[in-house]
Structures are given as structure tokens and as C-alpha cells.
Coordinates of N, CA and C in Angstrom, one line a residue:
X1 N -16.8 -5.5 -17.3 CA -17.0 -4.1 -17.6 C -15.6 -3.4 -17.5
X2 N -15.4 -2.2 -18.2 CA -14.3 -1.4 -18.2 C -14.7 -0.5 -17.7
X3 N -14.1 0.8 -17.1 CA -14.3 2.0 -16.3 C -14.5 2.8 -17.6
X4 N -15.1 3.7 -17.6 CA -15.8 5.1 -17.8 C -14.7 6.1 -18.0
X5 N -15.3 7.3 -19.1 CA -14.3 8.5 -19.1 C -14.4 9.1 -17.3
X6 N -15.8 9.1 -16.7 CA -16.7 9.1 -15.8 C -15.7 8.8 -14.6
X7 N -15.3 7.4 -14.7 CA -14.3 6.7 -13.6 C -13.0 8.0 -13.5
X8 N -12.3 7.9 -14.7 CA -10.8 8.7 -14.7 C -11.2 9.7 -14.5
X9 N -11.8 10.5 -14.6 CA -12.2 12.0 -13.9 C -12.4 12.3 -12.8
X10 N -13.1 11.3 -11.9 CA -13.2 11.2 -10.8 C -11.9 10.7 -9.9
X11 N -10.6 9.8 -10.3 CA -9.9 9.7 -10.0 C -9.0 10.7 -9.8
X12 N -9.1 11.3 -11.1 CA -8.2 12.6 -11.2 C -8.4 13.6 -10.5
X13 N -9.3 13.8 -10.6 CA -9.8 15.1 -9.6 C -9.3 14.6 -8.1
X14 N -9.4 12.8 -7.2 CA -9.3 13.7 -6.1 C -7.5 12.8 -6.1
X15 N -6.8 12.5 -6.9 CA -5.5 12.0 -6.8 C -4.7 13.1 -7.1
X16 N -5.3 13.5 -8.1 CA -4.3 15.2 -8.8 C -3.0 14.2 -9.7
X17 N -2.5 15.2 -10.2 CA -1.1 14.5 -10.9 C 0.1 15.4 -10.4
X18 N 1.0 14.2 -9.6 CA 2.5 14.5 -9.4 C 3.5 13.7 -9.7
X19 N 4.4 14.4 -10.9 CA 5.6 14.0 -11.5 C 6.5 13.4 -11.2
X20 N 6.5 14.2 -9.7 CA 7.9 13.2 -8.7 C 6.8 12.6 -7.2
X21 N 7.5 12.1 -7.4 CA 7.2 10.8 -6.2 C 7.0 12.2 -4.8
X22 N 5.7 11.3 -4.1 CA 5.6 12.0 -2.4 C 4.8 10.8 -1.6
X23 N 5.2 11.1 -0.6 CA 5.4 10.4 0.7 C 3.5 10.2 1.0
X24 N 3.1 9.3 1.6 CA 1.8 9.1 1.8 C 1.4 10.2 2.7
X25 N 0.0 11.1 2.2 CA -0.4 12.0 3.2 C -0.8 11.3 4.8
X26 N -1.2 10.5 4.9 CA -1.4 9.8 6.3 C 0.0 9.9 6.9
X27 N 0.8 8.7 6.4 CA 2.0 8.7 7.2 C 2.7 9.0 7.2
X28 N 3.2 10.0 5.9 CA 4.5 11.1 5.7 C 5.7 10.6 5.0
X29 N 5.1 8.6 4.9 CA 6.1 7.6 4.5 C 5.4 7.2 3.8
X30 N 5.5 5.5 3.8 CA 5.2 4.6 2.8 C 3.5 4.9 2.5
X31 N 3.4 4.2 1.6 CA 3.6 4.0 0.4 C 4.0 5.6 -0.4
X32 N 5.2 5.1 -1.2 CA 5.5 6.2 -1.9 C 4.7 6.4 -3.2
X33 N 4.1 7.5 -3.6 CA 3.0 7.8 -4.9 C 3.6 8.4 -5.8
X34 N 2.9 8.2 -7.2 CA 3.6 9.3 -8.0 C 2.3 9.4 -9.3
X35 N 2.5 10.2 -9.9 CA 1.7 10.7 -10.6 C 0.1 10.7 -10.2
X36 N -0.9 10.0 -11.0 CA -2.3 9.9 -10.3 C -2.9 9.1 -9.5
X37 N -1.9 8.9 -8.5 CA -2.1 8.2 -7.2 C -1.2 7.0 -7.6
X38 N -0.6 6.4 -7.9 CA 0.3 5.3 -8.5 C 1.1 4.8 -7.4
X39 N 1.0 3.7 -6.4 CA 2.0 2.9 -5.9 C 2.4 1.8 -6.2
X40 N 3.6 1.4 -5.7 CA 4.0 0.5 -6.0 C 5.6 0.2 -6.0
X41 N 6.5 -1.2 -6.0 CA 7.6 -1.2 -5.6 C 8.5 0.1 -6.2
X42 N 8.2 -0.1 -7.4 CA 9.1 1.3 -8.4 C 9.1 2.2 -8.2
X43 N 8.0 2.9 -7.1 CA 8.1 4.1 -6.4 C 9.0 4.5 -5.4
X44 N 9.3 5.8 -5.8 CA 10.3 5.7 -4.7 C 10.9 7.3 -3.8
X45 N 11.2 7.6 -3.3 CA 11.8 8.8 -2.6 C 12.6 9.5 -4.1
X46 N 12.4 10.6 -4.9 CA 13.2 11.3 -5.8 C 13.0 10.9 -7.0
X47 N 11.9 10.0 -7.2 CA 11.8 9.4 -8.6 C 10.5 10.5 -9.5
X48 N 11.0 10.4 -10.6 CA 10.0 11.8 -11.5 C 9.8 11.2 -12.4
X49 N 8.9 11.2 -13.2 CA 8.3 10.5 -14.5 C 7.8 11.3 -15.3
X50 N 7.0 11.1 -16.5 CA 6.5 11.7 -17.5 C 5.1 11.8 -17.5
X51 N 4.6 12.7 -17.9 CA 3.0 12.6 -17.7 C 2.6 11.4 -18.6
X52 N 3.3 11.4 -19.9 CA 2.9 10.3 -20.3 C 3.0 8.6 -19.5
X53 N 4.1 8.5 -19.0 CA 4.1 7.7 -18.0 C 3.1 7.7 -16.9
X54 N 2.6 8.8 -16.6 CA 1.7 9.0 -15.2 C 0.3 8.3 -15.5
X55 N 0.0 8.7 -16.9 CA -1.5 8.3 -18.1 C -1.2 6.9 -18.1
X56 N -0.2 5.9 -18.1 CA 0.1 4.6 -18.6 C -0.3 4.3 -17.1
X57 N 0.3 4.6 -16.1 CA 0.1 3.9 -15.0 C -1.1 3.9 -14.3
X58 N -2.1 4.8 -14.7 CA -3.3 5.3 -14.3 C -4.0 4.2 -15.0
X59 N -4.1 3.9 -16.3 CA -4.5 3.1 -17.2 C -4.4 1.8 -16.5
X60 N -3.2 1.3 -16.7 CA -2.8 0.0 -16.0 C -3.3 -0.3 -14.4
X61 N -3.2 0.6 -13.5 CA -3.9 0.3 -12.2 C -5.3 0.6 -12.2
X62 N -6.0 1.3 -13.0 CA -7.5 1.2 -13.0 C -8.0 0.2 -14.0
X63 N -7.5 -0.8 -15.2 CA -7.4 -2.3 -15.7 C -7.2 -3.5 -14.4
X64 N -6.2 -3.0 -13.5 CA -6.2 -4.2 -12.7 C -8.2 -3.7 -11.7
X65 N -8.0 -3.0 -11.2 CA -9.3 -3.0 -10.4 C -10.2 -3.4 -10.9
X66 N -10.6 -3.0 -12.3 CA -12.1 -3.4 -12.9 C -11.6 -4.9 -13.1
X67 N -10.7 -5.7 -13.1 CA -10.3 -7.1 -13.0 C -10.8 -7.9 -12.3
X68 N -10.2 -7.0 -10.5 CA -10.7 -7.2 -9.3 C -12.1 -7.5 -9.6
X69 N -12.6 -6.2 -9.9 CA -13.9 -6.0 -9.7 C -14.9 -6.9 -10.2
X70 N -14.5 -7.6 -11.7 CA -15.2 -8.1 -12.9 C -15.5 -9.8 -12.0
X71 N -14.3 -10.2 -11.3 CA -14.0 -11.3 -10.2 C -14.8 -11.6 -9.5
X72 N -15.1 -10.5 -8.7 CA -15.4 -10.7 -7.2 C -17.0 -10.5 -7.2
X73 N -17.7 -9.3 -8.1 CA -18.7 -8.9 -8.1 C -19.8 -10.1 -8.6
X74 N -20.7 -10.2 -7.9 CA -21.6 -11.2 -8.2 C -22.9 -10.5 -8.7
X75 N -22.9 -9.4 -9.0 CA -24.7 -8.6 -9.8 C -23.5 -7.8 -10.6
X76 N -24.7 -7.2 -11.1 CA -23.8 -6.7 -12.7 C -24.3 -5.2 -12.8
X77 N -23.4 -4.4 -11.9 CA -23.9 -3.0 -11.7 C -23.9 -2.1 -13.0
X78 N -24.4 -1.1 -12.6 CA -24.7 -0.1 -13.4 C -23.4 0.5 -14.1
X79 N -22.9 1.1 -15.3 CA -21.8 1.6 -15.3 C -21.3 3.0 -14.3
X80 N -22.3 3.4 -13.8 CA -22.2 4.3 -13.0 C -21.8 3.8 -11.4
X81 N -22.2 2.5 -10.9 CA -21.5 1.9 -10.1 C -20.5 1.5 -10.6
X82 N -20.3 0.9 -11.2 CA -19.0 0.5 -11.9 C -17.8 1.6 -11.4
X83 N -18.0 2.6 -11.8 CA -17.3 3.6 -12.1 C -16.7 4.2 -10.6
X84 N -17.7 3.9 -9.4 CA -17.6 4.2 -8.3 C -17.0 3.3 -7.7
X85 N -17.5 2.2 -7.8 CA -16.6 1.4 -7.1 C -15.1 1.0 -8.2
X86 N -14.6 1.4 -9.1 CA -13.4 1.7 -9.5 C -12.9 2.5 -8.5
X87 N -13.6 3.5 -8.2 CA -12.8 4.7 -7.8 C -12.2 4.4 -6.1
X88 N -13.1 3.6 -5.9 CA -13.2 3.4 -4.4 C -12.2 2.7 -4.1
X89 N -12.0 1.5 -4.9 CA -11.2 0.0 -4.9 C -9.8 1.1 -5.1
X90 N -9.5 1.4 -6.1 CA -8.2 2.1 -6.8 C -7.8 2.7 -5.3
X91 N -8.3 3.4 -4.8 CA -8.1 4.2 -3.2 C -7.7 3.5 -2.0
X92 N -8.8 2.2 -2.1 CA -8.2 1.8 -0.6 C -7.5 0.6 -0.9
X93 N -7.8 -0.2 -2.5 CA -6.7 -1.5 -2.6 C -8.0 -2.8 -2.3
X94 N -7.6 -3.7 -3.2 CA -8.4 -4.8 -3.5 C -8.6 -5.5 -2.5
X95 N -7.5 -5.9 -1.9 CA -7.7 -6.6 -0.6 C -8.5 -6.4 0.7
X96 N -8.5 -4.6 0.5 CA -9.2 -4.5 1.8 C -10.9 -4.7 1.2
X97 N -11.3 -3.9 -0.3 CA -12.3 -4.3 -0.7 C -13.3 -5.9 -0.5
X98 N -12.3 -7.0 -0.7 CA -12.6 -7.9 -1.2 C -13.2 -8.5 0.6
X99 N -12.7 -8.1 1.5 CA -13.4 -8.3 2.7 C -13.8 -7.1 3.3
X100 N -14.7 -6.0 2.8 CA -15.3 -5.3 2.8 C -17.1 -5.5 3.3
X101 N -17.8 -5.2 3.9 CA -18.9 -4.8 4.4 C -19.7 -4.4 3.0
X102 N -19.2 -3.6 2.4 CA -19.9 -2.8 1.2 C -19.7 -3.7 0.2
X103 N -18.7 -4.6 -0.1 CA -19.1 -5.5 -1.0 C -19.7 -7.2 -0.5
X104 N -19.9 -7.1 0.2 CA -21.0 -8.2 0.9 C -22.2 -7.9 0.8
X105 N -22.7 -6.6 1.0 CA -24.1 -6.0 0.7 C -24.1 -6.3 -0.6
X106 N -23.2 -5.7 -1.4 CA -23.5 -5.6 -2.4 C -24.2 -6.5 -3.2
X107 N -22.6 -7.8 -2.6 CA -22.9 -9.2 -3.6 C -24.3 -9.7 -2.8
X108 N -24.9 -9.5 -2.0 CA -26.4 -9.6 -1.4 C -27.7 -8.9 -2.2
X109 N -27.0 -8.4 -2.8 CA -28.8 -7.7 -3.6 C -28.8 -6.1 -2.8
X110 N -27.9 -6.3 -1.3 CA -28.5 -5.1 -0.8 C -27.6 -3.7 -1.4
X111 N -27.8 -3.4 -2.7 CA -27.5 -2.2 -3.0 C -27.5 -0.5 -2.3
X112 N -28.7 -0.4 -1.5 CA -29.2 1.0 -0.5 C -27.7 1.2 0.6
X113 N -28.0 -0.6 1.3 CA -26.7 -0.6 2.4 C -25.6 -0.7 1.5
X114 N -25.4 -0.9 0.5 CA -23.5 -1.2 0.1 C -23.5 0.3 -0.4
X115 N -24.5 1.2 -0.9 CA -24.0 2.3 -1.1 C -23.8 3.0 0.5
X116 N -24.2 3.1 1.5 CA -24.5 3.6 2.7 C -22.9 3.3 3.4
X117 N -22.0 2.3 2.9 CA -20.4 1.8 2.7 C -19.6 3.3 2.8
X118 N -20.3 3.6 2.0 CA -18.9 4.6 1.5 C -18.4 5.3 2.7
X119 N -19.2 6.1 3.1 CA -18.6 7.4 3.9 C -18.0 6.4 5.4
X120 N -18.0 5.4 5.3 CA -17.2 4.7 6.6 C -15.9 4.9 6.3
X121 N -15.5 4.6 4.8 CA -13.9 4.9 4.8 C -12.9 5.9 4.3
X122 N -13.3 7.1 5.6 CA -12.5 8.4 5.6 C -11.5 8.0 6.5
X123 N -11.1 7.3 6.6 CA -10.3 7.0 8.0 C -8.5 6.6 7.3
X124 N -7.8 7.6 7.4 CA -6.0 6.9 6.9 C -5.3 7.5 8.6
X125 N -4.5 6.2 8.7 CA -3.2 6.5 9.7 C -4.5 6.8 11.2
X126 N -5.5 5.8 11.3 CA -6.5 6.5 12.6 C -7.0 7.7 12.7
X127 N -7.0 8.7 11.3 CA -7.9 10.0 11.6 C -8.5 9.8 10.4
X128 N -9.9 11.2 11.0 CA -10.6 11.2 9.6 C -10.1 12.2 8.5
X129 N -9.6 12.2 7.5 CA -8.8 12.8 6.3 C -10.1 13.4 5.7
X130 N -10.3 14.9 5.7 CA -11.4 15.9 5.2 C -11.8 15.5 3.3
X131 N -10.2 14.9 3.0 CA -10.3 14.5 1.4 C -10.8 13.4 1.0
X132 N -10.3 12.3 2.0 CA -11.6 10.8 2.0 C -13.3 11.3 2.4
X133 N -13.5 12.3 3.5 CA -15.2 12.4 3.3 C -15.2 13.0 2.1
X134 N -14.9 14.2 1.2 CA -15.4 14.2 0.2 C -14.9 13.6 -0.8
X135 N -14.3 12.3 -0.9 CA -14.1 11.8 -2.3 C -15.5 10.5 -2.2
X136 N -15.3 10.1 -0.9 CA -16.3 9.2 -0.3 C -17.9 9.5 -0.5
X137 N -18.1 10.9 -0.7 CA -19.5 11.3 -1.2 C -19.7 11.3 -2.3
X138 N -18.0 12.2 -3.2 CA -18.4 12.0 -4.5 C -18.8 10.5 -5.0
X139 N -18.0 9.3 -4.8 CA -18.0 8.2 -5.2 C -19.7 7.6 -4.8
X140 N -20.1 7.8 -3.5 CA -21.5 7.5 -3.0 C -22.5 8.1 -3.9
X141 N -22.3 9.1 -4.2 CA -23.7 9.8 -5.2 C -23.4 9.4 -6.9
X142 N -22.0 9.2 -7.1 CA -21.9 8.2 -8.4 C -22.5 6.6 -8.3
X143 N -22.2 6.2 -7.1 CA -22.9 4.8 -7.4 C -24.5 4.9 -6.9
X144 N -25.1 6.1 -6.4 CA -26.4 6.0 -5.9 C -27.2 6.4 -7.3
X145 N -26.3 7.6 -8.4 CA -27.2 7.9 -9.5 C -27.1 6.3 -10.3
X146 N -26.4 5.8 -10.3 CA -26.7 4.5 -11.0 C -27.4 3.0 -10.9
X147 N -27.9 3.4 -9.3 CA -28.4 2.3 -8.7 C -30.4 2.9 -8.9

């Protein structure tokens, strides 16, 4: 499966787009971001890019997730799950997904509990982040209309 207009909207909305590089809101540091949430070695303290660059890297890191995703996922969700758990993976990073609670339900049949997942991970740097509970609902009621 590929992500949705559905997916990128939802990313956009809660990543925003910035041109020049900023410091992670949890830690004030690392990971350095830039454009629509975009990390990675190339990021860096003073670095500014092009929107069109920002759209390429958005593209490219929401291709690697649905990759993740296409991998790891054992039932063949809805595009509307799909889309959510794009949004989800892209946020907290494959790795933590891939030994995740919510995708163990998932790959279990138990869809009700792997959506019930979400709102656990508002948590950056030990606090709860007011922007993770509601990206975490948005993403919950995208994968719930689809289930």
C-alpha cells in the first residue's frame, strides 16, 4: 500500500513546514528538523532548504514508512488505517513501532486494542506534549473510521 492525499494532510497539519532547520521541541537539541518534520544526518543547526526540497523529503520519508509498514504488517488494513498508522510510524520512527504494543495487537486480529495504542504515545523527553494528545486522536479516529 502507498499513503493517501489523506496521510500527507494529516502529517502536514501537525508537522507544519519549516525552511530552516529547528532544534527538537522535547529536547531543545537533537534531532535537528526541517521542513515537514524531516530528520536526519543532513540536518543541521542553520541549514534552510526549499519548499520544494521540503515536498521531496516528505515524499521520501513517508515511502520509507509505508515500506516499514508494507514489511512488518501482517493483515491488510484499510487505507484509512494505512494512512494512520503512516502518520503515526513517520512521528515516533520505525523502530520504536516495530516493537510496539499497537502493532502486536494489530498483527493479532486485535484491531479495537491496537487502535486503543494511540493515545499512549504523547509522551517526548518524559512529559506529556499537548501536540502528541491531539495528533494521537487525530491519527486514532483515522484508523478507527477505517476499521
Amino acid at each position: 500500500m502507498t499513503p493517501s492525499e489523506a496521510c500527507f494532510n494529516l502529517v502536514k497539519r501537525f508537522e507544519g513546514c519549516r525552511l530552516e532547520a529547528y532544534p527538537d521541541p522535547a529536547t531543545g537539541g537533537d534531532p535537528w528538523t526541517v521542513g515537514w518534520g524531516h530528520t536526519g544526518p543532513e540536518v543541521h543547526k542553520g541549514l534552510t532548504i526549499s519548499q520544494d526540497i521540503a515536498d521531496a523529503y516528505l515524499l521520501k520519508d513517508l515511502t520509507h514508512v509505508a515500506d516499514t509498514l508494507n514489511h512488518v504488517l501482517e493483515i491488510e488494513p484499510t487505507q484509512a488505517q494505512f494512512d494512520a498508522l503512516c502518520s503515526f510510524v513517520f512521528n515516533i520512527g520505525a523502530a520504536n513501532f516495530v516493537k510496539s504494543t499497537l502493532l502486536r495487537k494489530l498483527n493479532a486480529g486485535d484491531v479495537l486494542g491496537a487502535a486503543m495504542e494511540f493515545p499512549k504515545w504523547r509522551n517526548a523527553a518524559g512529559r506529556v506534549m499537548p501536540g502528541l494528545v491531539t495528533r494521537r486522536a487525530a491519527e486514532q479516529a483515522l484508523f478507527q473510521l477505517g476499521g
